[in-house]
Short mmCIF file of C-alpha atoms in Angstrom, two decimals:
data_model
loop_
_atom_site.label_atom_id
_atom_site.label_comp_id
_atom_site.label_asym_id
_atom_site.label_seq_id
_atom_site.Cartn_x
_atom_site.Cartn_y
_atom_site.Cartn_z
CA UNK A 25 -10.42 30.45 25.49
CA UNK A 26 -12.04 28.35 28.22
CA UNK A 27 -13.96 26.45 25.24
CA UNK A 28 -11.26 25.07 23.72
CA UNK A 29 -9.96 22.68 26.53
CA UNK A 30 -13.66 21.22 26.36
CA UNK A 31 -13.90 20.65 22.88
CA UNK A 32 -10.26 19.19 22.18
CA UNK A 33 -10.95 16.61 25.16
CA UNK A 34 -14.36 15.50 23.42
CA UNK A 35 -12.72 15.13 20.27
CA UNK A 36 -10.27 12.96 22.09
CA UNK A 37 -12.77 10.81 24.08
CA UNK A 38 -14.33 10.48 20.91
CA UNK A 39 -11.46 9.09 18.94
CA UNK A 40 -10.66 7.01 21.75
CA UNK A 41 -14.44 5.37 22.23
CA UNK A 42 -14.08 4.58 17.76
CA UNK A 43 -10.56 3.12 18.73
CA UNK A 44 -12.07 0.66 21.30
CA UNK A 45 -14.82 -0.50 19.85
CA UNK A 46 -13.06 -1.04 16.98
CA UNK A 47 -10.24 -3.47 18.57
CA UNK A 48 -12.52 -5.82 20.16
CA UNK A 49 -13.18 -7.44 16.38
CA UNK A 50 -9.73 -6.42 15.66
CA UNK A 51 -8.31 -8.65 18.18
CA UNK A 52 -11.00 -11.31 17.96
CA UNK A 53 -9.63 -11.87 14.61
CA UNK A 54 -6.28 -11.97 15.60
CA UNK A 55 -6.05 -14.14 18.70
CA UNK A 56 -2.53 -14.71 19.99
CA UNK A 57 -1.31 -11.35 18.41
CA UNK A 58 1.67 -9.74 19.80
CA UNK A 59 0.88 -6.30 21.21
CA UNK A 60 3.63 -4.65 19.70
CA UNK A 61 2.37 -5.82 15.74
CA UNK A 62 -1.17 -4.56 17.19
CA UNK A 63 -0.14 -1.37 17.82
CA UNK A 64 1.86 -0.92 14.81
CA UNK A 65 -1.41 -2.08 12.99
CA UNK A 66 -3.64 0.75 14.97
CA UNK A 67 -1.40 3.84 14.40
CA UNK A 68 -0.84 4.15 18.53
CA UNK A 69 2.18 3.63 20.53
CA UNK A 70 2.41 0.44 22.78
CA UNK A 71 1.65 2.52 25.84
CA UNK A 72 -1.73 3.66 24.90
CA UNK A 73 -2.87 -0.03 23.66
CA UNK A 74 -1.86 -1.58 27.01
CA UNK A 75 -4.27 1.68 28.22
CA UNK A 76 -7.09 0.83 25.97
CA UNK A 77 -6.85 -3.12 27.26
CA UNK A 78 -7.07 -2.27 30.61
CA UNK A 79 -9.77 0.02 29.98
CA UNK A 80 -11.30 -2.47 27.85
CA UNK A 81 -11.25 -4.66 31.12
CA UNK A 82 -13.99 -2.82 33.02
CA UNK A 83 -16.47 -2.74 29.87
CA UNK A 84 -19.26 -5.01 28.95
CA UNK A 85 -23.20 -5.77 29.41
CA UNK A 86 -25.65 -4.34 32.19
CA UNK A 87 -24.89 -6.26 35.20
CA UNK A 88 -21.02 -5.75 35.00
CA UNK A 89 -20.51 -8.76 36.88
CA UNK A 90 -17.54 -11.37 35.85
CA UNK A 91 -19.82 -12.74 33.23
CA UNK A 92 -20.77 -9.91 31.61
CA UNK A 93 -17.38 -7.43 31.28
CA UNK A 94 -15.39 -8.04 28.10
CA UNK A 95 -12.28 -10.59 29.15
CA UNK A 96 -9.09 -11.40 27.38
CA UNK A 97 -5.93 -13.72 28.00
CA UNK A 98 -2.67 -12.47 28.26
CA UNK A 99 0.50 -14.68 27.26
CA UNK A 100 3.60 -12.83 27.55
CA UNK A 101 3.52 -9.77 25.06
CA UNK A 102 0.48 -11.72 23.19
CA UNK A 103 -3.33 -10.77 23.81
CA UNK A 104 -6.63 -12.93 23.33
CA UNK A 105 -10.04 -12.00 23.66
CA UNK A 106 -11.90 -14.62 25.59
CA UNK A 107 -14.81 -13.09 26.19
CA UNK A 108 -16.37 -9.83 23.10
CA UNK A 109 -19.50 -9.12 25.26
CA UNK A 110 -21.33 -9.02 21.64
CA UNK A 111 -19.22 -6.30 20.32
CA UNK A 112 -17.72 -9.12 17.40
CA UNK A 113 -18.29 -6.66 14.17
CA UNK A 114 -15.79 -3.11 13.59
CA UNK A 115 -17.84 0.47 13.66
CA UNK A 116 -19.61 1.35 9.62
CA UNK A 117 -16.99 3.66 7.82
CA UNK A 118 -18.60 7.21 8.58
CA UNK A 119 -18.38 9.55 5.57
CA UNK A 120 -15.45 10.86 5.85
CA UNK A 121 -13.71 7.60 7.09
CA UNK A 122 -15.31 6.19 3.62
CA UNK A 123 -14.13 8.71 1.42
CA UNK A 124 -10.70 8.49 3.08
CA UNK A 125 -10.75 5.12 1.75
CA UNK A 126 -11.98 5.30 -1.43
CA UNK A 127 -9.26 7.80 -2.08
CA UNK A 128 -6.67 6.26 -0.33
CA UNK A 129 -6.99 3.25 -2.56
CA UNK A 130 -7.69 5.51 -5.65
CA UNK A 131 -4.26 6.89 -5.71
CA UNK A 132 -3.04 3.44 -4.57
CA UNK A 133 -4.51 2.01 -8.01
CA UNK A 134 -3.16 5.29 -10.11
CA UNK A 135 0.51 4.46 -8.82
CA UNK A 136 2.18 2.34 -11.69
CA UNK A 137 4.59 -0.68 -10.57
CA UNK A 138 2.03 -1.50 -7.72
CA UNK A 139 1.94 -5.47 -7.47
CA UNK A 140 -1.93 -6.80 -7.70
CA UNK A 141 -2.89 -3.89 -9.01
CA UNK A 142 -5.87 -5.88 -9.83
CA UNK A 143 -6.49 -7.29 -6.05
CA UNK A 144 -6.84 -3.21 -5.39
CA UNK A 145 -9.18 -2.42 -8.12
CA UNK A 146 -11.65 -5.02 -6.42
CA UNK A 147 -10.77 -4.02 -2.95
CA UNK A 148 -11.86 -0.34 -4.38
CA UNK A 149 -15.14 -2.07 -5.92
CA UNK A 150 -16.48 -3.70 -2.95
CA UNK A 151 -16.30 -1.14 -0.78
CA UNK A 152 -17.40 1.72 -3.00
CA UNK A 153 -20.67 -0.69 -3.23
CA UNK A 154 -20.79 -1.49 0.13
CA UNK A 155 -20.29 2.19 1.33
CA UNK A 156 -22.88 3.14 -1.23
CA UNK A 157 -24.52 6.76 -0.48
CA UNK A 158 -21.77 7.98 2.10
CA UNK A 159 -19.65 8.83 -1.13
CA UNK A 160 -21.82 10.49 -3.08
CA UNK A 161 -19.94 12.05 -5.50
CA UNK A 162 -17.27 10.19 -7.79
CA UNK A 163 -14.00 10.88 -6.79
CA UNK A 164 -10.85 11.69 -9.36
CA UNK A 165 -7.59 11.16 -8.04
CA UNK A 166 -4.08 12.48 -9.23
CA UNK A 167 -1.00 12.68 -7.86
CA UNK A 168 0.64 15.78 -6.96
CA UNK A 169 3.39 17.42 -8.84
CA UNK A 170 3.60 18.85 -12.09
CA UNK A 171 0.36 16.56 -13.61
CA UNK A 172 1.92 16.68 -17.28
CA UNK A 173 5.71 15.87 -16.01
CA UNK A 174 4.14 12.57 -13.71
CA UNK A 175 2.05 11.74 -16.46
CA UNK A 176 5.50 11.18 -18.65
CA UNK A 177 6.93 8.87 -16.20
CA UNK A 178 3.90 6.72 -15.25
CA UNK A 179 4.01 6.49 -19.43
CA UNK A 180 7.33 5.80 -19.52
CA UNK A 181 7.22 2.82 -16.54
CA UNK A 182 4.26 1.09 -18.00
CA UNK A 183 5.93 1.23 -21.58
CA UNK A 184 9.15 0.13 -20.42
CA UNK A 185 10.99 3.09 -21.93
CA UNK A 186 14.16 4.45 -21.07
CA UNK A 187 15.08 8.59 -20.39
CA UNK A 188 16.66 11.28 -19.84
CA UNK A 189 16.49 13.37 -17.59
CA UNK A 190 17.85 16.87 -16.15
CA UNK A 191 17.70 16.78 -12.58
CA UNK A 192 17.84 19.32 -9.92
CA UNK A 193 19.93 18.19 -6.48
CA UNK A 194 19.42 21.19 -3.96
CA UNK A 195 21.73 19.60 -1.85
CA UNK A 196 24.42 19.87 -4.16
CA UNK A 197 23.12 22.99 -5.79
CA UNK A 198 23.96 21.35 -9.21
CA UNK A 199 21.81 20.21 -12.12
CA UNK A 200 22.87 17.44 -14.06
CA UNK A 201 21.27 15.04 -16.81
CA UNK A 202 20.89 11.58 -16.73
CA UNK A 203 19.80 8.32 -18.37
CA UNK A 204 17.56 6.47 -16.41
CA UNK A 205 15.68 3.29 -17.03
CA UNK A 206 12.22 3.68 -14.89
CA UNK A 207 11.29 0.69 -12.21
CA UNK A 208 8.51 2.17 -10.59
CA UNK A 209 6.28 5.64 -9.97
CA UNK A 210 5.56 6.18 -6.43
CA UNK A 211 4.43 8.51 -3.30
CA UNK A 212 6.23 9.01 -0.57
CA UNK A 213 5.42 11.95 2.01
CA UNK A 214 3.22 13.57 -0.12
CA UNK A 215 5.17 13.47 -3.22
CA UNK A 216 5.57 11.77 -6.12
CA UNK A 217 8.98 9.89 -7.16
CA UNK A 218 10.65 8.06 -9.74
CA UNK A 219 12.58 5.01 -8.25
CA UNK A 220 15.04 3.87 -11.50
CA UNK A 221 18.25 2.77 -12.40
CA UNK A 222 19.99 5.69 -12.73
CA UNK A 223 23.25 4.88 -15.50
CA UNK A 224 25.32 7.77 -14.40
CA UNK A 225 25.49 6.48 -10.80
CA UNK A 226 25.15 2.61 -12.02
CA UNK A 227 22.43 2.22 -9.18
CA UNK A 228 18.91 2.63 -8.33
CA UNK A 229 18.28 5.56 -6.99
CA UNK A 230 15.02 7.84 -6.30
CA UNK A 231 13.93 11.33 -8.19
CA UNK A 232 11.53 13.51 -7.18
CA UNK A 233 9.20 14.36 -9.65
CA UNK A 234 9.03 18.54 -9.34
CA UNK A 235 13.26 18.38 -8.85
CA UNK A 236 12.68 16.90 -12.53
CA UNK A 237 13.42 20.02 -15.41
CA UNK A 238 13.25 18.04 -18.48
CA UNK A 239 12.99 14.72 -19.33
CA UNK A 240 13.35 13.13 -22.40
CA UNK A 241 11.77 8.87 -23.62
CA UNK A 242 14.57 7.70 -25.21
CA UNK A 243 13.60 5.35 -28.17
CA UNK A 244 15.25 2.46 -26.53
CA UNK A 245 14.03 0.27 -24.01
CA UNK A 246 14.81 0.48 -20.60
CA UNK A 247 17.15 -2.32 -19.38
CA UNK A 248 17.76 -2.55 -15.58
CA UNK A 249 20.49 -4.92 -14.84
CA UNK A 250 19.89 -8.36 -12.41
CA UNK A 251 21.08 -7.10 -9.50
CA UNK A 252 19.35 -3.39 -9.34
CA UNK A 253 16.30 -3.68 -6.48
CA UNK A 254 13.72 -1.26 -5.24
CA UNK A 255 14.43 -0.20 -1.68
CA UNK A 256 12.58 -0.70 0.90
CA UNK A 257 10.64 2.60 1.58
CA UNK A 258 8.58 1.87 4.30
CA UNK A 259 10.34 4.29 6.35
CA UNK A 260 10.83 6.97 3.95
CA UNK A 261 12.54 8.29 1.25
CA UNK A 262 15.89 8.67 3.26
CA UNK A 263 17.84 5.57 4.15
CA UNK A 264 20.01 6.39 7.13
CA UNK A 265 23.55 4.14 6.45
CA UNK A 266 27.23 4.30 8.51
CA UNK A 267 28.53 6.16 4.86
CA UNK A 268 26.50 9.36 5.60
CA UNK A 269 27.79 11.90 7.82
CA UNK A 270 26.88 11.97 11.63
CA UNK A 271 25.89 14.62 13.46
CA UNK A 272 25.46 15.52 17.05
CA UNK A 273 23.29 18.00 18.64
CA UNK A 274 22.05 19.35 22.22
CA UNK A 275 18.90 20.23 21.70
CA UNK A 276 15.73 22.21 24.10
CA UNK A 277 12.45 21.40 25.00
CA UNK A 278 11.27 23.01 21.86
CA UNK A 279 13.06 20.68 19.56
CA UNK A 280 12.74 17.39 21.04
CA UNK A 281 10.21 16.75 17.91
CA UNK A 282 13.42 15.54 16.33
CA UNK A 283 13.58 12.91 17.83
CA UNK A 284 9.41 11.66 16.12
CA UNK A 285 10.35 12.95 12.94
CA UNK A 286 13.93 12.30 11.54
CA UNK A 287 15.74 8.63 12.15
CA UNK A 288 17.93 8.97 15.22
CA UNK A 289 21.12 6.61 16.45
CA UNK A 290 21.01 8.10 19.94
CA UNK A 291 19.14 9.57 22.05
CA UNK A 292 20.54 10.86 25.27
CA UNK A 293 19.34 13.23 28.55
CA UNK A 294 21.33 15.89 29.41
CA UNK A 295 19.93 17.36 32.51
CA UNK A 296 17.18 19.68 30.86
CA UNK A 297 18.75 18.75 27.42
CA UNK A 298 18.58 16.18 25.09
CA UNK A 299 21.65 14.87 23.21
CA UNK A 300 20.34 13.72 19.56
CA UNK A 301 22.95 12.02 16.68
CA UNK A 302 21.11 11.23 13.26
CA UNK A 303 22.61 10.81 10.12
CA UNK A 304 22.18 13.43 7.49
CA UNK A 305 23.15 13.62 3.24
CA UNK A 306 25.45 15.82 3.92
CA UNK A 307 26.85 18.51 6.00
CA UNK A 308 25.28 21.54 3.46
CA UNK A 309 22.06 19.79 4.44
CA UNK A 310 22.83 19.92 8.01
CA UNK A 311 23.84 23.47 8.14
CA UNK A 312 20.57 24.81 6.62
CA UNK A 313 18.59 22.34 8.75
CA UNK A 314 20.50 23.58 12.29
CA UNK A 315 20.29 26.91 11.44
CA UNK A 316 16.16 27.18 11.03
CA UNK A 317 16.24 25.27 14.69
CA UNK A 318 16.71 28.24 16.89
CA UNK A 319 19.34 29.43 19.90
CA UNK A 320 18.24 26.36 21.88
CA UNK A 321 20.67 24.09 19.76
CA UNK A 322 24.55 23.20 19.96
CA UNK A 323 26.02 21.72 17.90
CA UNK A 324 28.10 19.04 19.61
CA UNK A 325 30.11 17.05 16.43
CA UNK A 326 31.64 17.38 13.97
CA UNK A 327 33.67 20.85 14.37
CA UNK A 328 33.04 21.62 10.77
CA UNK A 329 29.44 21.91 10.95
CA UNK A 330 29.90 24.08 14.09
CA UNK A 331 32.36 26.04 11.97
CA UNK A 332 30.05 26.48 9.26
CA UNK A 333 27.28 27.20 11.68
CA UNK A 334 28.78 30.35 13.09
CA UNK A 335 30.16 31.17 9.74
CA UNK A 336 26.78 31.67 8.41
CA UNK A 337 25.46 32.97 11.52
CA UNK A 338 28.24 36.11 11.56
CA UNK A 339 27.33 36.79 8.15
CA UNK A 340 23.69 37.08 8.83
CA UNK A 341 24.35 39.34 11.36
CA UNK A 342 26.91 41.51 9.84
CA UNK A 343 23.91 41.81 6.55
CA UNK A 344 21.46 43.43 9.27
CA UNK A 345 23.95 45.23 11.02
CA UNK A 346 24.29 48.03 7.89
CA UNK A 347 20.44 48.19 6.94
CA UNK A 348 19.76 50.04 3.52
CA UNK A 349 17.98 53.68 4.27
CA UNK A 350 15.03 54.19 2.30
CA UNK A 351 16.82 57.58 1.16
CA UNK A 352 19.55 55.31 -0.53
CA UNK A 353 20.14 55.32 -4.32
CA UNK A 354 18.71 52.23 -5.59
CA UNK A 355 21.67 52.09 -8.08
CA UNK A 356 24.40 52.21 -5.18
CA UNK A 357 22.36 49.63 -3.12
CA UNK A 358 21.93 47.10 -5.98
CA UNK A 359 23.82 44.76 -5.12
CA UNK A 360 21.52 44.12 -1.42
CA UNK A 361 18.62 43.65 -3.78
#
């Protein structure tokens, strides 16, 4: 056990000294950036860049002196580097960090409805070239998901085809079948989606591909009205809005990762506790999702949830309060099967 501390705080420095050398040309091509947008850019919170500047600060050439450390200007939330100290070109992509990239933009060119599709494919070319023996192997992308049932849409969107579908909502627990006209194939959290204009709901809406049973090219061609748009899924597949239900929690230590991974309105201490409100699809959704949390959660608004809550929880209890005996007759215990 004492040799894990070590290790995990190499890895760290490590990532950290990549992250720094890195930003110098980062920043030297982006003088006058806000720090904010620089961060977002870098995949780090604002904290830790403001760290890595000041850090940055007491670097540079042999002699250390004011001449020699790397220098930048500050101008409000806006950083310049004045002074690189000859560090003016990023790290070479490593192996891994190449093959990242090659894949990355792989799947990025195998997504139909991508805009400059073409503007990718050279991106992918250049680089490939330039990282030349760190991928050594040719690399085959796909997306995940049922390969034949993706296949059918990405057909479908690039022949401009209408269909139908039968599609699974688990929130709802209902299937129902649908004519869509196809706008785009895409990934989003690891998964594939149709985003199309779905003529039952008369708006576009997404599908997920493996929540897709059958699905149908119509011999017509799709037709999406004027006014139908793609949403803006930078943030995910789920669009938080004031129609959804809101719901209210108190929540422990342990589940404060809520608060990273799921869209919240507020976000409020409580002495030891944390007072979270996010929207949710609906309150069937909410229910499962509350229940897999643990005892460290209330659930503060709305009553119904709560009620439903403690309904579910009183069954559960009431199922392992009369276990079966391993004497019983199978055929008088069926129904607990």
């Amino acid at each position: 056990m004492s040799g894990a501390a070590p290790r995990a705080g190499s890895r760290a420095s490590a990532d950290r000294l990549a992250r720094l050398l890195n930003l110098v040309p980062y920043l030297l091509a982006r003088p006058g950036i806000e720090i904010a947008e620089a961060a977002g850019d870098l995949g780090v919170t604002e904290r830790q860049l403001r760290e890595d500047l000041e850090l940055l600060w007491v670097c540079g050439l042999p002699g250390y002196g004011p001449g020699d450390l790397i220098d930048m200007a500050f101008d409000g939330d806006r950083v310049t580097i004045t002074y690189d100290a000859g560090i003016d070109r990023p790290l070479r992509l490593t192996p891994d960090e190449a093959l990242a990239l090659v894949v990355a933009l792989r799947m990025l060119a195998e997504t139909p409805g991508v805009a400059n599709r073409e503007a990718v494919e050279r991106a992918l070319a250049k680089i490939e070239d330039a990282a030349g023996d760190l991928v050594a192997a040719p690399v085959e992308v796909r997306l995940p998901g049922d390969t034949g049932r993706v296949e059918q849409l990405r057909a479908a969107v690039e022949g401009g085809r209408a269909l139908r579908i039968t599609y699974y909502t688990p929130a709802r627990d209902e299937t129902t079948e649908r004519v869509i006209d196809p706008l785009r194939v895409l990934m989003i959290g690891g998964r594939t989606y149709v985003e199309a204009w779905c003529r039952r709901a008369e708006a576009v809406r997404l599908f997920r591909a493996d929540r897709i049973d059958a699905v149908t090219e119509l011999a017509e061609p799709a037709v999406v009205p004027p006014q139908a748009r793609p949403h803006d899924l930078r943030h995910g597949a789920f669009r938080p809005s004031p129609d959804l239900p809101l719901i209210t929690l108190r929540i422990g230590r342990g589940e404060r990762w809520i608060t990273e991974y799921y869209p919240c309105e507020r976000v409020e201490s409580d002495g030891e506790r944390w007072v979270v409100s996010l929207r949710v699809t609906d309150l069937g959704w909410a229910r499962r999702f509350v229940l897999g949390l643990g005892p460290d959660v209330e659930v503060v608004a709305p009553a119904e949830l709560a009620g439903q809550i403690h309904e579910s929880a009183v069954a559960a209890l009431e199922a392992y309060a009369h276990p079966v005996s391993a004497d019983a007759d199978p055929a008088a215990t069926g129904d607990r099967q």
